[in-house]
Coordinates of C-alpha atoms and ligand atoms in Angstrom, one line a residue:
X1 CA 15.4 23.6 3.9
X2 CA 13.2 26.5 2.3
X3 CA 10.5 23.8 1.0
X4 CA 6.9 25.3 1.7
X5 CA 4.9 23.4 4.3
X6 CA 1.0 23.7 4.3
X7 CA 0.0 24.4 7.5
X8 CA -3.7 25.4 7.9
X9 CA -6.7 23.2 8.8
X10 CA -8.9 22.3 4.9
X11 CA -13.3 22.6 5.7
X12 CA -15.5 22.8 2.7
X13 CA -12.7 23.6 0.2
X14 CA -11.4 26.5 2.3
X15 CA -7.6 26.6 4.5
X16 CA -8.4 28.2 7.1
X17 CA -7.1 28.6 11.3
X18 CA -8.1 26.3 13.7
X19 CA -9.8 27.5 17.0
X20 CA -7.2 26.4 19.1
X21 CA -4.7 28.3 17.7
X22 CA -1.3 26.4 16.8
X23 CA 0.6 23.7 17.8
X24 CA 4.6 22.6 17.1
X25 CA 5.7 20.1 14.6
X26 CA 9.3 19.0 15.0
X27 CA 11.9 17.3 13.6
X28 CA 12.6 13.6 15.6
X29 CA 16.1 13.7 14.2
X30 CA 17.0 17.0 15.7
X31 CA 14.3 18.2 18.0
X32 CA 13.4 21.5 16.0
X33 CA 10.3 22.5 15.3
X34 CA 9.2 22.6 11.8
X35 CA 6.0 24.4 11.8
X36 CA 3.1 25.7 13.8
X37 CA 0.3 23.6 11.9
X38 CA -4.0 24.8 12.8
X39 CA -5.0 23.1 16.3
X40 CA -8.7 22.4 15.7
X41 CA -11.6 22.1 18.1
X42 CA -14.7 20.0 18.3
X43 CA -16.4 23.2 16.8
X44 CA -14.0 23.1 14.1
X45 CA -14.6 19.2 13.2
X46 CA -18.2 20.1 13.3
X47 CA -17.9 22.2 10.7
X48 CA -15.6 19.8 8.7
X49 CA -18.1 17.1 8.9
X50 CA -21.4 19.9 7.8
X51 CA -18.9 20.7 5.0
X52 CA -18.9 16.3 4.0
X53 CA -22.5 16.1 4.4
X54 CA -23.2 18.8 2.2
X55 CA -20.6 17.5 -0.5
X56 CA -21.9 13.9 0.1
X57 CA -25.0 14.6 -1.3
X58 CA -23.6 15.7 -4.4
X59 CA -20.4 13.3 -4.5
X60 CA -22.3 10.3 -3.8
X61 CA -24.1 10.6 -7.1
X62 CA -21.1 11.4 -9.1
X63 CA -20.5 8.0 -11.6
X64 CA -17.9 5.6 -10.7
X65 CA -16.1 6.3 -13.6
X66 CA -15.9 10.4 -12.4
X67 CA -14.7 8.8 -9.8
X68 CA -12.2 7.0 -11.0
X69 CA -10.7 9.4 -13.1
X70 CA -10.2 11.5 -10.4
X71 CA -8.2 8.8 -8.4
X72 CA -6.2 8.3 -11.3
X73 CA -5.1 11.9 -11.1
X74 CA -4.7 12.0 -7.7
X75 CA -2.2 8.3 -8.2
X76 CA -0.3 11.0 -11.2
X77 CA 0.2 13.6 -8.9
X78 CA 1.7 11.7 -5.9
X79 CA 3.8 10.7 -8.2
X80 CA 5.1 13.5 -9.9
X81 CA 5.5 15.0 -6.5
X82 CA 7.5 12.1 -4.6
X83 CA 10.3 14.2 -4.0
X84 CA 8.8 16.5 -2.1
X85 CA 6.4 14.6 -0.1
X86 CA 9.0 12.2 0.3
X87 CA 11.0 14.9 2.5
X88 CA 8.1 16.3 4.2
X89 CA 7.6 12.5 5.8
X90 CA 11.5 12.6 5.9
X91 CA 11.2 15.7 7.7
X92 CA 8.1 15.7 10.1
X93 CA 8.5 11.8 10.6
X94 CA 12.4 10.8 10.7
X95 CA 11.8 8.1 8.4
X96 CA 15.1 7.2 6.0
X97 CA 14.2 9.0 2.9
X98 CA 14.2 6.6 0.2
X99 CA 11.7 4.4 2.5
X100 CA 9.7 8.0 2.6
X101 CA 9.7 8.3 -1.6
X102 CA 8.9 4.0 -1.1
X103 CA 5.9 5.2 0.8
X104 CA 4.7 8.2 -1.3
X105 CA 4.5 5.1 -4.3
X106 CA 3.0 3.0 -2.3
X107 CA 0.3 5.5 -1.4
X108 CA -0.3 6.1 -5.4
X109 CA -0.6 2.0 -5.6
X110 CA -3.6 2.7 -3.5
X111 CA -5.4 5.3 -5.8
X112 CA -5.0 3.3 -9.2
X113 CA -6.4 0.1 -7.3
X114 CA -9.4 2.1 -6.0
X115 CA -10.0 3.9 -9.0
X116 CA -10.0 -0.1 -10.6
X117 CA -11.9 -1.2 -8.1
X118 CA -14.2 1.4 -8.3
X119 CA -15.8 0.5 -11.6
X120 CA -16.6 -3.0 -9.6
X121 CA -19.0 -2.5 -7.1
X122 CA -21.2 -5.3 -8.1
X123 CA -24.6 -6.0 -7.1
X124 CA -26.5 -9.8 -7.8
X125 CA -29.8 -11.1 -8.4
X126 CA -31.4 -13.3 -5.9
X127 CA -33.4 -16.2 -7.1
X128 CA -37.0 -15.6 -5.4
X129 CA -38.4 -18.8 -4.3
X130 CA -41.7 -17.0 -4.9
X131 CA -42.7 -16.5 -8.8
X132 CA -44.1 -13.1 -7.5
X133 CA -41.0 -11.7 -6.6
X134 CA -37.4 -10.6 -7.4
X135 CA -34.9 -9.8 -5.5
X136 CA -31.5 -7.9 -6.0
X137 CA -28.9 -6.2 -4.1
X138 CA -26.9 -2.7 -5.5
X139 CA -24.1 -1.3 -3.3
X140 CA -24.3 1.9 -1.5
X141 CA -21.6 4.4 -0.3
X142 CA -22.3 4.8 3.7
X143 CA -22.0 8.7 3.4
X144 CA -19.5 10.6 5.7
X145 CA -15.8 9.2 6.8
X146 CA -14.0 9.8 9.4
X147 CA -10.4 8.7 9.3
X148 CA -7.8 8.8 11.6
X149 CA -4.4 8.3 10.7
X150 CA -1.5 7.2 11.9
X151 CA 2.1 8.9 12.6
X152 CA 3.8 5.7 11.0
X153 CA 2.8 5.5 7.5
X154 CA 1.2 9.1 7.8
X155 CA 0.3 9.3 3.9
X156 CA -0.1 5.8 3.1
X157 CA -2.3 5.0 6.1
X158 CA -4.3 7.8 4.6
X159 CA -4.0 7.1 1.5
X160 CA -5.0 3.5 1.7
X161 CA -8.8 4.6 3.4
X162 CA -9.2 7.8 1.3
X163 CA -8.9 5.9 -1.6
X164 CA -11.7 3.4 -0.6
X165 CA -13.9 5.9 1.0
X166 CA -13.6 7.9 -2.5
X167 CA -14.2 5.2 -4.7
X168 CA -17.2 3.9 -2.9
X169 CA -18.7 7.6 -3.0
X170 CA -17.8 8.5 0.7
X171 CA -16.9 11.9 1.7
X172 CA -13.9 12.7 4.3
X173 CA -12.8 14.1 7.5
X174 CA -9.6 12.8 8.0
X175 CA -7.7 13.7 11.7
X176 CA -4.3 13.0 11.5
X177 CA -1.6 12.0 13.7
X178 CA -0.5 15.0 15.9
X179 CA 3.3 13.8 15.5
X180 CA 2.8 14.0 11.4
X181 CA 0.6 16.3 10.3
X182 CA 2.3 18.2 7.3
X183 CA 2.3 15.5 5.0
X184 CA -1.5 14.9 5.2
X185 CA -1.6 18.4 4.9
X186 CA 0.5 18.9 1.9
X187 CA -1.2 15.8 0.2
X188 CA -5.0 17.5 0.7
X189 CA -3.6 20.2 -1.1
X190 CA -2.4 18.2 -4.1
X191 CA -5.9 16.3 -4.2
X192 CA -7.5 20.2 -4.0
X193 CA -5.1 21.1 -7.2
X194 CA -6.4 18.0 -8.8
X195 CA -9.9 19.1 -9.3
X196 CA -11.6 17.5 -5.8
X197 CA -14.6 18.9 -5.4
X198 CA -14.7 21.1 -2.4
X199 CA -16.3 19.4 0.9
X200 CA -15.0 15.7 -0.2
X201 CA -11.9 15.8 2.3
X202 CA -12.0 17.7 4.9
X203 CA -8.4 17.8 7.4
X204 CA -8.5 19.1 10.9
X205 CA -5.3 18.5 12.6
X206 CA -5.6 19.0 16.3
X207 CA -2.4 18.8 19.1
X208 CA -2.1 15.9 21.1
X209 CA -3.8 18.2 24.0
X210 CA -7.1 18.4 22.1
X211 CA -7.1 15.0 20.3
X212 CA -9.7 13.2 23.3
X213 CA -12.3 16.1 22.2
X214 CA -11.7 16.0 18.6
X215 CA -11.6 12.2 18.4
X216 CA -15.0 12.6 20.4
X217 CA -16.4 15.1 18.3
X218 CA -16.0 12.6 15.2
X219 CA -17.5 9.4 17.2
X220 CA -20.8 11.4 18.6
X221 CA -21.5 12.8 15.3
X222 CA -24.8 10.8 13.9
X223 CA -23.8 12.5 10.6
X224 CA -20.3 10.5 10.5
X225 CA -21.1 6.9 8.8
X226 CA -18.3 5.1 9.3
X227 CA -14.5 5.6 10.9
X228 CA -11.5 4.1 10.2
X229 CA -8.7 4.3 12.8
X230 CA -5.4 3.0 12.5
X231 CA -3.3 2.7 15.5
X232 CA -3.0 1.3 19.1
X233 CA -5.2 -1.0 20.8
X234 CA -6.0 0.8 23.9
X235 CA -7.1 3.8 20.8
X236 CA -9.1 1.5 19.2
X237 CA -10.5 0.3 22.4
X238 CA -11.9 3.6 23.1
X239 CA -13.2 4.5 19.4
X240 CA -15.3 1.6 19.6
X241 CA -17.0 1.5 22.4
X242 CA -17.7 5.3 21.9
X243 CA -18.9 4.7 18.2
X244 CA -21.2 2.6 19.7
X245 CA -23.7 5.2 20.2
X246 CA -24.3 6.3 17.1
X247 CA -24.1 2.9 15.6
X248 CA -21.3 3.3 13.1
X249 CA -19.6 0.6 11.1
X250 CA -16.2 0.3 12.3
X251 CA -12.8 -0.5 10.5
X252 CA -9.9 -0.6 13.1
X253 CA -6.3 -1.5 12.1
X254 CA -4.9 -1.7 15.4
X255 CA -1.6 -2.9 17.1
X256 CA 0.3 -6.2 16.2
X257 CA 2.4 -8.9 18.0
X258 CA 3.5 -11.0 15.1
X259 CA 5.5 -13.7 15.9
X260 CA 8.3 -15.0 13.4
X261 CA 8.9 -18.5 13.7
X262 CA 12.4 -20.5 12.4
X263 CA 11.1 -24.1 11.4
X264 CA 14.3 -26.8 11.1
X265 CA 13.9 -26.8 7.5
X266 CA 14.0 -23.4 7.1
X267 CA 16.2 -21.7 4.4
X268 CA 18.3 -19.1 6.9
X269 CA 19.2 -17.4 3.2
X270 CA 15.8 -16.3 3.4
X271 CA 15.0 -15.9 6.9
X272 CA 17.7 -13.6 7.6
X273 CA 17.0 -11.1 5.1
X274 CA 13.2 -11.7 5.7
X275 CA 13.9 -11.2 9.3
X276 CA 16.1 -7.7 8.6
X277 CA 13.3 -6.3 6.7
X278 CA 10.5 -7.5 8.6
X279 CA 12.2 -6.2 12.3
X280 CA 13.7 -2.6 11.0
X281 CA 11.6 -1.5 8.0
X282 CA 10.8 2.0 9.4
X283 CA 13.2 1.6 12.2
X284 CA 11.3 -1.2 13.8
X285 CA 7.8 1.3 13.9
X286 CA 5.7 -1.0 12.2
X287 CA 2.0 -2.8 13.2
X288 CA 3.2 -5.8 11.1
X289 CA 6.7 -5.9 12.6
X290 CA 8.4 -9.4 14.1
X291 CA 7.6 -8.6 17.7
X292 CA 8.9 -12.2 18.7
X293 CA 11.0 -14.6 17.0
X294 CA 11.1 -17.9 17.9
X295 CA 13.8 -20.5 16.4
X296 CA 14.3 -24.1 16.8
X297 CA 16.8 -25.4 19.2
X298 CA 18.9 -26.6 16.1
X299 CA 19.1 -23.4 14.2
X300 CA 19.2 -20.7 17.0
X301 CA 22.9 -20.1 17.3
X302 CA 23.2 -19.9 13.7
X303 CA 20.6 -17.8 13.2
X304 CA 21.7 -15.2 15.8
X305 CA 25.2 -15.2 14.4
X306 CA 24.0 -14.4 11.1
X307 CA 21.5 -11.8 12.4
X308 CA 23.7 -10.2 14.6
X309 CA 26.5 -9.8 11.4
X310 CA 23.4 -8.9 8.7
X311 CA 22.8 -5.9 11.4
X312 CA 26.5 -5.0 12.1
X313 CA 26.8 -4.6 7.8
X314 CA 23.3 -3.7 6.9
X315 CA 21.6 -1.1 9.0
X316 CA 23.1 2.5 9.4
X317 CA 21.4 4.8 11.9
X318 CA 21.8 8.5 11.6
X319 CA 19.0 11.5 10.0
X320 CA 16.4 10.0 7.6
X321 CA 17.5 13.3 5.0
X322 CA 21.1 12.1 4.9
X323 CA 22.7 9.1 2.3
X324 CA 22.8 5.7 3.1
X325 CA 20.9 5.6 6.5
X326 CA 18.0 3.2 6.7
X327 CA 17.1 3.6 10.7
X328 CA 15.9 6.7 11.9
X329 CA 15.2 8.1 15.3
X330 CA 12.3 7.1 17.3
X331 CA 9.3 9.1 16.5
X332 CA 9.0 10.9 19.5
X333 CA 10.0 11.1 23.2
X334 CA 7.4 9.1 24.4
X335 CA 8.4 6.3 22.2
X336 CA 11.7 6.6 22.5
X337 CA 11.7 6.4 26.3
X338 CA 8.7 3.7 26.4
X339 CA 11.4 1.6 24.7
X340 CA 14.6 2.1 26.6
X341 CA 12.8 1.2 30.2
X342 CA 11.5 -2.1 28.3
X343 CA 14.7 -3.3 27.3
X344 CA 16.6 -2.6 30.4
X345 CA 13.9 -4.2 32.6
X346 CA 14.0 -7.1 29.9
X347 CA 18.0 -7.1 30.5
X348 CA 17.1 -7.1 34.1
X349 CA 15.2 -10.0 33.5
X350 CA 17.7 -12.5 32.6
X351 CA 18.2 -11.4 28.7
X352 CA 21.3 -11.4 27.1
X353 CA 22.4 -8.1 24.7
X354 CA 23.9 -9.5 21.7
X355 CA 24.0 -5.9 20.2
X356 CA 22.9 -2.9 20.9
X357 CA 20.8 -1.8 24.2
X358 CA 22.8 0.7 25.0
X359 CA 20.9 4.4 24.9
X360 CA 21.9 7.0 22.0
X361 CA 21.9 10.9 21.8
X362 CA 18.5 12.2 20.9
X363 CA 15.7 9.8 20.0
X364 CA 18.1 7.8 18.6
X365 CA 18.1 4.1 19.7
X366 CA 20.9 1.2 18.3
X367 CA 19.4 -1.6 17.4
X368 CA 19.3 -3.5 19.0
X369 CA 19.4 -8.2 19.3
X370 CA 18.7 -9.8 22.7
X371 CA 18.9 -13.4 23.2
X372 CA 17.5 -15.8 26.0
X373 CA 14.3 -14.2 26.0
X374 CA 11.5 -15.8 27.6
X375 CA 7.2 -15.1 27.4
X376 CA 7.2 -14.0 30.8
X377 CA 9.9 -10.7 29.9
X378 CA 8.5 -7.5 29.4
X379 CA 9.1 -7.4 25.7
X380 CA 7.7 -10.2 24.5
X381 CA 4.7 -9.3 26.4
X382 CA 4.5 -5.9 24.6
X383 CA 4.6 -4.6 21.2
X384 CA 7.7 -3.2 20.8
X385 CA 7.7 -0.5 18.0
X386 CA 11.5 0.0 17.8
X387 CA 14.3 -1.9 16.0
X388 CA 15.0 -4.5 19.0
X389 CA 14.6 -8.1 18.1
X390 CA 14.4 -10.7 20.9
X391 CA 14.7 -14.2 20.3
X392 CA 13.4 -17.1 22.0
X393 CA 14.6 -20.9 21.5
X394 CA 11.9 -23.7 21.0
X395 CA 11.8 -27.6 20.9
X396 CA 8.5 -28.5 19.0
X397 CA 5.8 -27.3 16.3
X398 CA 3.0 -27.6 19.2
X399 CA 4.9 -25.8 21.6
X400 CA 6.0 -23.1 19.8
X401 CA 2.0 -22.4 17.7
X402 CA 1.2 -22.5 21.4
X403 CA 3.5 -19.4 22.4
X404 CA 3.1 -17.8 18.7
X405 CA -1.2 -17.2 19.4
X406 CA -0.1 -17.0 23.2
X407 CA -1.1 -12.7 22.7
X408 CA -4.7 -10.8 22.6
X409 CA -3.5 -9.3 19.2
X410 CA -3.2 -11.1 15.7
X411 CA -2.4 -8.9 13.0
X412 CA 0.4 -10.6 11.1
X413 CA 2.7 -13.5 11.9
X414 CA 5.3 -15.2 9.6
X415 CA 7.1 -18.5 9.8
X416 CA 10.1 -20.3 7.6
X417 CA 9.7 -24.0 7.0
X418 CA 10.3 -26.0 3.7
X419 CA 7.9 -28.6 5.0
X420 CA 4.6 -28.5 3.0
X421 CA 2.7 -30.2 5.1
X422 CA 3.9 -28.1 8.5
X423 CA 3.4 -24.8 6.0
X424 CA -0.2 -25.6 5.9
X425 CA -1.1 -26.8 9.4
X426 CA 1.0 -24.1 10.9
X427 CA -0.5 -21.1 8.3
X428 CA -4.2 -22.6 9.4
X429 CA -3.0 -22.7 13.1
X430 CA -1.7 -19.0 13.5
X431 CA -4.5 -16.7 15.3
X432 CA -3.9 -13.9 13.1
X433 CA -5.3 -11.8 10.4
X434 CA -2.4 -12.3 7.8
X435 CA 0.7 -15.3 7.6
X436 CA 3.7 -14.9 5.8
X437 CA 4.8 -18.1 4.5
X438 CA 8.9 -17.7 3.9
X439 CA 8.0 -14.0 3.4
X440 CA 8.2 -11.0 5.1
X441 CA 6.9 -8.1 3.0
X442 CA 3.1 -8.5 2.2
X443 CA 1.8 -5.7 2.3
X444 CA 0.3 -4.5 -1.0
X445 CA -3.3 -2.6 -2.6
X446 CA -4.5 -5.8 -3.9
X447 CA -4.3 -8.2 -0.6
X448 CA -6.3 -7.7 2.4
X449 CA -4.6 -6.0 5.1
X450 CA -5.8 -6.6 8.6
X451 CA -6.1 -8.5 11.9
X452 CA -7.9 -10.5 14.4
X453 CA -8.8 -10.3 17.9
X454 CA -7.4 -6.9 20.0
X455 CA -5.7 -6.3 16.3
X456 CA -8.9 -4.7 14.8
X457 CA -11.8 -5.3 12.3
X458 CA -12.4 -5.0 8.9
X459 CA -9.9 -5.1 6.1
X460 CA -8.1 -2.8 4.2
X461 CA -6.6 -2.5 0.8
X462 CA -8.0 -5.4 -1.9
X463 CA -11.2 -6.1 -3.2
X464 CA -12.6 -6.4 0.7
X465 CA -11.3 -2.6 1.2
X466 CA -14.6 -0.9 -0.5
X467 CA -16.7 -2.7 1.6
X468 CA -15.9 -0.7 4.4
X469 CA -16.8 2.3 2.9
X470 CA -20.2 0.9 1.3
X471 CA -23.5 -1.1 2.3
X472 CA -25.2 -3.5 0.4
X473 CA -29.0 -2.8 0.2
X474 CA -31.3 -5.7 -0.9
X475 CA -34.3 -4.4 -3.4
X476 CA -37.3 -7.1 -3.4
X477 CA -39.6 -6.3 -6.6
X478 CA -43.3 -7.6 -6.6
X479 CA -44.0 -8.2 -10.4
Ligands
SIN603 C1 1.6 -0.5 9.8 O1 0.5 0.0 9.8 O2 2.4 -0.4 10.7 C2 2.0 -1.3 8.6 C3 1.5 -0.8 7.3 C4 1.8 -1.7 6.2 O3 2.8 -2.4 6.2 O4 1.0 -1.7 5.2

């Protein structure tokens, strides 16, 4: 594959080395490396985050309408490019490629939003109870970003909080993932052939070996306004205590535990394929994934059955590059291995395999149905990030809203039920930031994406998305 990677570290409008020297980027469906990418320092993110201040001053004043234009380019040029970005996620990520080109639009649906929403940053007037006074609010941009991306939706994680941060006058340093760094890399530069102004993003990719000090570096800075982190918990955990020094605002998208629940009346036509995207989209790797499904005593056999033969016919594991696969391998060896000692210690538990379990060559992993699962098993007590579905039976709606918001986390959840009256109690009932009602697929730029308790704060995408990039500032006026 002779496509050319970007591979250097992007401060104030210049590619440049990072102080660390290098650090491998492989391929999870082969195990060879594909680059030696810039491994940055604290010195270096120091100087990306001078470089933001700097351009802040000039970018913040820019109109939103400059502003939007320029997201509208960068939306044209993802797209143009979606081939090639599309095989750099393929590549550096091992996700199935047309899920890859899925996720390169995806990431443009992000830009035209912003650039929308951009022009909408309204302020209001206040009515004074004082005839000596009136009182407004305006919106603000918070000044400098730091974002830190994930290795699972490595552009459209990105792209979803650049866009924001841009649109609300925000400029960037954006660290991301160690696993997936190329595509942030080769996206920077398309935003740089655009026309961004030098300074606006900033991208210091650092090796997992330096990420505590980098991540540091961005949460001690008093010149960072804001971060946005998507990933785990026990990440998040750390960011936010540590941003608590300098006071930032906070928008964390952090691990999920969504629970999928089969109601008596639900339509299995749409639960199965509802359950097959929601469980192996992106080979299981997914924050909003079905981590538990629970079905009713009435429908469970059934429902495995028909899961079980939807898996043997519909999923096809191989390399994301090559035609017809839709499950990858594992991201990396971590993962992969994190996953094989949960199932068999859920197997050794009492669960029965229905398929899969068994290991693969490589970070490959089958996937994978269990049934006879119970809370107290190791899987349903962890997120599971890998195409493994576990299945646990249940008599009644109390019971089983009981075991559903029986987790810390509540990032999504989804349920199938034709009873309108159960729809709303058990949409009201579910601790979580985001319910799918005999759906599966939510995500999208114009809904709010984003959870509840150890699943994060703040919201991303959607109207609510700006605010985390801007403050509102109330103006009194004595007259
Ligand atoms: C994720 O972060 O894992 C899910 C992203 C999305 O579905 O938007």
């Amino acid at each position: 594959m002779s496509q050319k990677l970007v591979t250097e570290a992007y401060v104030g409008g210049v590619w440049r080395g990072g102080r660390g020297g290098t650090f491998a980027v492989y391929d999870p469906a082969t195990g060879a490396e594909i680059a030696q990418v810039a491994d940055c320092s604290s010195q270096d993110v120091e100087e990306a985050i001078e470089a933001a201040s700097e351009a802040y001053l000039i970018w913040r004043h820019t109109s939103v309408k400059e502003r939007a234009a320029l997201l509208y380019k960068i939306r044209d040029s993802l797209l143009a490019n979606k081939d090639n970005l599309a095989t750099t996620i393929t590549r550096e990520s091992g996700k199935p490629l047309g899920q890859s080109a899925g996720e390169v639009g995806f990431s443009a649906s992000f830009f035209e939003w912003f650039a929308e929403e951009a022009r909408r940053q309204y302020g209001e007037t206040i009515p004074s109870s004082v005839a000596s006074k009136r009182m407004v609010t305006i919106r603000q941009p918070v000044g400098v970003a730091a974002l830190i991306t994930p290795w699972n939706f490595p552009i459209a994680m990105m792209a979803r909080k650049l866009a924001a941060a841009l649109a609300a006058g925000c400029t960037c340093v954006i660290k991301p993932a160690e696993d997936t760094p190329l595509i942030a890399l080769a996206f920077t530069k398309l935003c740089e052939d655009v026309g961004v102004p030098a300074g606006v993003i900033n991208v210091v990719p650092c090796s997992r070996e330096r990420v505590l000090e980098v991540g540091a570096a961005l949460c001690d800075s008093p010149q960072v306004q804001v971060l946005s982190f998507t990933g785990s918990t026990a990440v998040g955990q750390w960011l936010y205590s540590r941003c608590g020094l300098t006071v930032k605002k906070l928008s964390l998208e952090l691990g999920g535990d969504a629970p999928f629940i089969v109601f008596p009346t639900a339509n299995l036509d749409l639960a199965i394929p509802g359950a097959m995207a929601s469980k192996f989209r992106n080979t299981g790797q997914t924050c909003v994934s079905a981590n538990r499904f629970f079905v009713h005593e009435s429908l469970h056999d059934e429902f495995v059955s028909r899961l079980a033969a939807a898996m043997d016919t519909e999923l096809k594991v191989g390399r994301g590059l090559d035609t017809g696969v839709n499950q990858g391998p594992l991201i990396n060896q971590r993962q992969h291995d994190r996953l094989v000692k949960m199932v068999k210690e859920t197997v050794a538990e009492g669960a029965q395999v229905v398929r899969g379990g068994t290991s693969m060559s490589g970070l490959y992993y089958p996937p994978t149905l269990l049934t006879g699962v119970t809370p107290a098993m190791t899987l349903a007590k962890n997120e599971i990030f890998g195409p493994v579905a576990i299945i646990m039976k249940f008599k009644t709606e109390e019971e089983v809203v009981k075991l559903s918001n029986h987790t810390r986390r509540g990032l999504a959840g989804y349920f199938y039920s034709n009873d309108v009256s159960q729809v709303w109690r058990v949409a009201e009932a579910m601790e979580v930031g985001m319910v799918g009602v005999n759906e599966t697929l939510m995500s999208t730029c114009e809904a709010p994406f984003g959870g509840v308790k150890y699943s994060g704060i703040g919201k991303e995408g959607s109207k609510y998305g700006l605010d985390e990039y801007s403050s509102l500032k109330y103006i009194c006026f004595g007259v």
